[in-house]
Amino acid sequence: MNKAIAYAVFVVTIVAAPTAMAAERTITLSVKNMYCAACPSIVKESLEAVSGVAKVAVSYKDKTATVVYDDAKADVNQLTSATTKAGYPSAPKS
């Protein structure tokens, strides 16, 4: 009986671990092809459509997008893919 309880606790721990390790992350992306004042709103909408994104701030002047997201629901590839599909290739700013 004790082995069954220990096994159940182990399984619950493994299943819950990714959720417990999830965190809110912030990344700044360099965004290409932003040439007009309307471009930032398109970039912002494309990023907000990604599940897990909490906040987006786009700077036309700096050609960047700062994104706050839940890393359990979204990753950098999803973010850059969303902007690229909208016509604005992006990459993490270094």
Coordinates of N, CA, C and O in Angstrom, one line a residue:
M1 N 0.8 -1.2 0.0 CA 0.0 0.0 0.0 C 0.9 1.3 0.0 O 0.6 2.2 -0.7
N2 N 1.9 1.3 0.8 CA 2.8 2.4 0.8 C 3.5 2.7 -0.5 O 3.7 3.8 -0.9
K3 N 3.8 1.6 -1.3 CA 4.4 1.8 -2.6 C 3.4 2.5 -3.5 O 3.8 3.3 -4.3
A4 N 2.1 2.1 -3.4 CA 1.1 2.7 -4.3 C 1.0 4.2 -3.9 O 0.8 5.1 -4.8
I5 N 1.0 4.6 -2.7 CA 0.9 6.0 -2.3 C 2.1 6.8 -2.8 O 2.0 7.9 -3.3
A6 N 3.3 6.2 -2.6 CA 4.5 6.8 -3.0 C 4.5 7.0 -4.5 O 4.9 8.1 -5.0
Y7 N 4.1 6.0 -5.2 CA 4.0 6.1 -6.7 C 3.0 7.3 -7.1 O 3.3 8.0 -8.0
A8 N 1.9 7.3 -6.4 CA 0.9 8.4 -6.8 C 1.4 9.7 -6.5 O 1.2 10.7 -7.3
V9 N 2.1 9.9 -5.4 CA 2.8 11.2 -5.1 C 3.8 11.6 -6.1 O 3.9 12.7 -6.6
F10 N 4.6 10.6 -6.5 CA 5.6 10.8 -7.6 C 5.0 11.2 -8.9 O 5.4 12.2 -9.5
V11 N 3.9 10.6 -9.3 CA 3.2 10.9 -10.6 C 2.6 12.3 -10.5 O 2.8 13.1 -11.4
V12 N 2.0 12.7 -9.4 CA 1.4 14.0 -9.2 C 2.5 15.1 -9.3 O 2.4 16.1 -9.9
T13 N 3.7 14.8 -8.7 CA 4.8 15.7 -8.7 C 5.3 15.9 -10.1 O 5.6 17.1 -10.5
I14 N 5.4 14.9 -10.8 CA 5.9 15.0 -12.2 C 5.0 15.8 -13.1 O 5.3 16.6 -13.9
V15 N 3.7 15.5 -12.9 CA 2.7 16.2 -13.7 C 2.6 17.7 -13.4 O 2.4 18.5 -14.2
A16 N 2.7 18.0 -12.1 CA 2.6 19.4 -11.6 C 3.9 20.2 -11.8 O 3.8 21.4 -11.8
A17 N 5.0 19.5 -12.0 CA 6.3 20.2 -12.1 C 6.3 21.3 -13.2 O 6.8 22.4 -12.9
P18 N 5.9 21.0 -14.4 CA 6.0 22.1 -15.5 C 5.2 23.3 -15.1 O 5.6 24.4 -15.4
T19 N 4.0 23.1 -14.5 CA 3.2 24.2 -14.1 C 3.8 25.0 -13.0 O 3.8 26.2 -13.1
A20 N 4.4 24.3 -12.1 CA 5.1 25.0 -11.0 C 6.3 25.8 -11.5 O 6.6 26.8 -10.9
M21 N 6.9 25.3 -12.5 CA 8.1 26.0 -13.0 C 7.8 27.1 -14.1 O 8.7 27.8 -14.5
A22 N 6.6 27.2 -14.5 CA 6.2 28.2 -15.5 C 6.4 29.6 -14.8 O 6.2 29.8 -13.6
A23 N 6.8 30.5 -15.7 CA 7.0 31.8 -15.2 C 6.7 32.9 -16.2 O 6.6 32.6 -17.4
E24 N 6.4 34.1 -15.8 CA 6.2 35.2 -16.7 C 7.5 35.7 -17.1 O 8.4 35.9 -16.3
R25 N 7.7 35.8 -18.4 CA 9.0 36.2 -19.0 C 8.7 37.5 -19.8 O 7.6 37.7 -20.3
T26 N 9.8 38.2 -20.0 CA 9.7 39.4 -20.8 C 10.9 39.3 -21.8 O 12.0 39.0 -21.5
I27 N 10.5 39.6 -23.1 CA 11.6 39.6 -24.1 C 11.4 40.8 -25.0 O 10.2 41.2 -25.2
T28 N 12.4 41.3 -25.5 CA 12.4 42.4 -26.5 C 12.8 41.8 -27.8 O 13.9 41.2 -28.0
L29 N 12.0 42.0 -28.8 CA 12.2 41.6 -30.2 C 12.6 42.7 -31.1 O 12.0 43.8 -31.0
S30 N 13.6 42.5 -31.9 CA 13.9 43.5 -33.0 C 12.9 43.1 -34.1 O 12.9 42.0 -34.5
V31 N 12.2 44.1 -34.6 CA 11.2 43.9 -35.7 C 11.6 44.6 -37.0 O 11.9 45.8 -36.9
K32 N 11.6 43.9 -38.1 CA 11.9 44.5 -39.4 C 10.6 44.9 -40.1 O 9.6 44.4 -39.7
N33 N 10.8 45.7 -41.1 CA 9.7 46.1 -42.0 C 8.7 47.1 -41.4 O 7.6 47.2 -42.0
M34 N 9.0 47.7 -40.3 CA 8.1 48.7 -39.8 C 8.4 50.0 -40.4 O 9.4 50.7 -40.0
Y35 N 7.7 50.4 -41.4 CA 8.0 51.7 -42.1 C 6.9 52.8 -42.0 O 7.1 53.9 -42.5
C36 N 5.8 52.5 -41.4 CA 4.8 53.5 -41.3 C 4.2 53.4 -39.9 O 4.4 52.5 -39.1
A37 N 3.4 54.4 -39.6 CA 2.8 54.6 -38.2 C 1.8 53.5 -37.9 O 1.5 53.2 -36.7
A38 N 1.2 52.8 -38.9 CA 0.2 51.7 -38.7 C 0.9 50.4 -38.4 O 0.3 49.5 -37.8
C39 N 2.2 50.3 -38.7 CA 2.9 49.0 -38.6 C 2.9 48.5 -37.1 O 2.6 47.3 -36.9
P40 N 3.1 49.3 -36.1 CA 3.2 48.8 -34.8 C 1.9 48.2 -34.3 O 1.9 47.2 -33.6
S41 N 0.8 48.7 -34.8 CA -0.5 48.1 -34.3 C -0.7 46.7 -34.9 O -1.2 45.8 -34.3
I42 N -0.2 46.5 -36.1 CA -0.3 45.2 -36.7 C 0.6 44.2 -36.0 O 0.2 43.0 -35.7
V43 N 1.8 44.6 -35.7 CA 2.8 43.8 -34.9 C 2.2 43.5 -33.5 O 2.2 42.3 -33.1
K44 N 1.6 44.5 -32.9 CA 1.0 44.3 -31.6 C -0.1 43.2 -31.6 O -0.2 42.3 -30.8
E45 N -1.0 43.4 -32.6 CA -2.1 42.4 -32.7 C -1.6 41.0 -33.0 O -2.2 40.1 -32.5
S46 N -0.6 40.9 -33.8 CA -0.1 39.5 -34.1 C 0.5 38.9 -32.9 O 0.3 37.7 -32.7
L47 N 1.1 39.6 -32.0 CA 1.7 39.1 -30.8 C 0.6 38.8 -29.8 O 0.7 37.8 -29.1
E48 N -0.4 39.7 -29.7 CA -1.5 39.5 -28.7 C -2.3 38.2 -29.0 O -2.9 37.7 -28.2
A49 N -2.2 37.8 -30.3 CA -3.0 36.6 -30.7 C -2.4 35.3 -30.2 O -3.0 34.3 -30.3
V50 N -1.1 35.4 -29.8 CA -0.4 34.2 -29.3 C -0.9 33.9 -27.9 O -0.9 34.7 -27.0
S51 N -1.3 32.6 -27.7 CA -1.8 32.2 -26.4 C -0.7 32.3 -25.4 O 0.4 31.9 -25.6
G52 N -1.0 33.0 -24.2 CA 0.0 33.1 -23.2 C 0.6 34.5 -23.1 O 1.3 34.8 -22.1
V53 N 0.4 35.3 -24.1 CA 0.9 36.7 -24.1 C 0.0 37.6 -23.2 O -1.2 37.6 -23.4
A54 N 0.7 38.2 -22.3 CA 0.0 39.1 -21.3 C 0.0 40.6 -21.7 O -1.0 41.3 -21.5
K55 N 1.1 41.0 -22.3 CA 1.3 42.4 -22.5 C 2.3 42.6 -23.7 O 3.3 41.9 -23.8
V56 N 2.0 43.6 -24.6 CA 2.8 43.9 -25.7 C 3.0 45.4 -25.8 O 2.0 46.2 -25.7
A57 N 4.2 45.9 -26.0 CA 4.5 47.3 -26.2 C 5.4 47.4 -27.4 O 6.5 46.7 -27.5
V58 N 5.0 48.1 -28.5 CA 5.7 48.2 -29.7 C 6.2 49.6 -29.9 O 5.5 50.5 -29.8
S59 N 7.5 49.7 -30.3 CA 8.1 51.0 -30.5 C 8.4 51.1 -32.0 O 9.3 50.4 -32.5
Y60 N 7.8 52.0 -32.7 CA 8.1 52.3 -34.1 C 9.4 52.9 -34.2 O 10.2 52.5 -35.1
K61 N 9.8 53.8 -33.3 CA 11.1 54.5 -33.3 C 12.2 53.6 -33.2 O 13.2 53.6 -33.9
D62 N 12.1 52.7 -32.2 CA 13.2 51.7 -32.0 C 13.1 50.4 -32.8 O 14.0 49.6 -32.7
K63 N 12.0 50.2 -33.5 CA 11.8 49.0 -34.2 C 11.8 47.8 -33.3 O 12.5 46.8 -33.6
T64 N 11.2 47.9 -32.2 CA 11.2 46.8 -31.2 C 9.8 46.5 -30.7 O 8.9 47.3 -30.8
A65 N 9.6 45.3 -30.2 CA 8.4 44.9 -29.5 C 8.8 44.2 -28.2 O 9.6 43.3 -28.2
T66 N 8.3 44.7 -27.1 CA 8.6 44.1 -25.8 C 7.3 43.3 -25.4 O 6.2 43.8 -25.4
V67 N 7.5 42.0 -25.1 CA 6.4 41.1 -24.9 C 6.6 40.5 -23.5 O 7.6 39.9 -23.2
V68 N 5.5 40.5 -22.7 CA 5.4 39.8 -21.5 C 4.5 38.6 -21.7 O 3.4 38.7 -22.2
Y69 N 5.1 37.4 -21.5 CA 4.3 36.1 -21.8 C 4.6 35.0 -20.7 O 5.5 35.1 -20.0
D70 N 3.7 34.1 -20.7 CA 3.7 32.9 -19.8 C 4.5 31.9 -20.6 O 4.1 31.4 -21.6
D71 N 5.7 31.5 -20.1 CA 6.5 30.6 -20.8 C 6.0 29.1 -20.8 O 6.6 28.3 -21.5
A72 N 5.0 28.9 -20.0 CA 4.3 27.5 -20.1 C 3.3 27.5 -21.3 O 3.0 26.4 -21.7
K73 N 2.9 28.6 -21.8 CA 2.0 28.6 -22.9 C 2.5 29.1 -24.2 O 2.0 28.9 -25.3
A74 N 3.6 29.9 -24.2 CA 4.2 30.4 -25.4 C 5.7 30.4 -25.3 O 6.3 30.3 -24.2
D75 N 6.4 30.4 -26.4 CA 7.8 30.5 -26.5 C 8.3 31.5 -27.5 O 7.5 32.0 -28.3
V76 N 9.5 31.7 -27.6 CA 10.1 32.8 -28.4 C 9.8 32.4 -29.9 O 9.5 33.3 -30.7
N77 N 9.9 31.1 -30.3 CA 9.6 30.8 -31.7 C 8.1 31.1 -32.1 O 7.9 31.6 -33.2
Q78 N 7.2 30.9 -31.2 CA 5.8 31.3 -31.5 C 5.7 32.8 -31.6 O 4.9 33.3 -32.5
L79 N 6.4 33.6 -30.8 CA 6.3 35.0 -30.9 C 6.9 35.5 -32.2 O 6.3 36.3 -32.9
T80 N 8.1 35.0 -32.6 CA 8.7 35.5 -33.8 C 8.0 35.0 -35.0 O 7.9 35.7 -36.0
S81 N 7.4 33.8 -34.9 CA 6.6 33.3 -36.0 C 5.4 34.1 -36.3 O 5.0 34.4 -37.4
A82 N 4.7 34.6 -35.2 CA 3.5 35.4 -35.3 C 3.8 36.7 -36.0 O 3.1 37.2 -36.9
T83 N 4.9 37.4 -35.7 CA 5.2 38.7 -36.4 C 5.7 38.4 -37.8 O 5.3 39.2 -38.7
T84 N 6.4 37.3 -38.1 CA 6.8 37.0 -39.4 C 5.6 36.7 -40.3 O 5.6 37.2 -41.5
K85 N 4.7 36.0 -39.8 CA 3.5 35.7 -40.6 C 2.7 37.0 -40.9 O 2.0 37.0 -41.9
A86 N 2.8 38.0 -40.1 CA 2.1 39.2 -40.3 C 2.9 40.2 -41.2 O 2.5 41.2 -41.6
G87 N 4.1 39.7 -41.7 CA 4.9 40.5 -42.6 C 6.0 41.3 -41.9 O 6.7 42.1 -42.5
Y88 N 6.3 41.0 -40.6 CA 7.3 41.7 -39.9 C 8.2 40.7 -39.2 O 8.1 40.4 -38.0
P89 N 9.3 40.3 -39.9 CA 10.2 39.3 -39.3 C 10.8 39.9 -38.0 O 11.1 41.1 -38.0
S90 N 11.0 39.0 -37.0 CA 11.6 39.5 -35.8 C 12.5 38.5 -35.2 O 12.5 37.3 -35.6
A91 N 13.3 38.9 -34.3 CA 14.3 38.1 -33.6 C 14.6 38.7 -32.2 O 14.4 39.9 -32.1
P92 N 14.9 37.9 -31.3 CA 15.3 38.5 -30.0 C 16.4 39.5 -30.1 O 17.4 39.3 -30.9
K93 N 16.2 40.6 -29.5 CA 17.2 41.7 -29.5 C 18.4 41.3 -28.6 O 18.2 40.9 -27.5
S94 N 19.5 41.5 -29.2 CA 20.7 41.2 -28.4 C 21.4 42.4 -27.9 O 21.1 43.5 -28.2

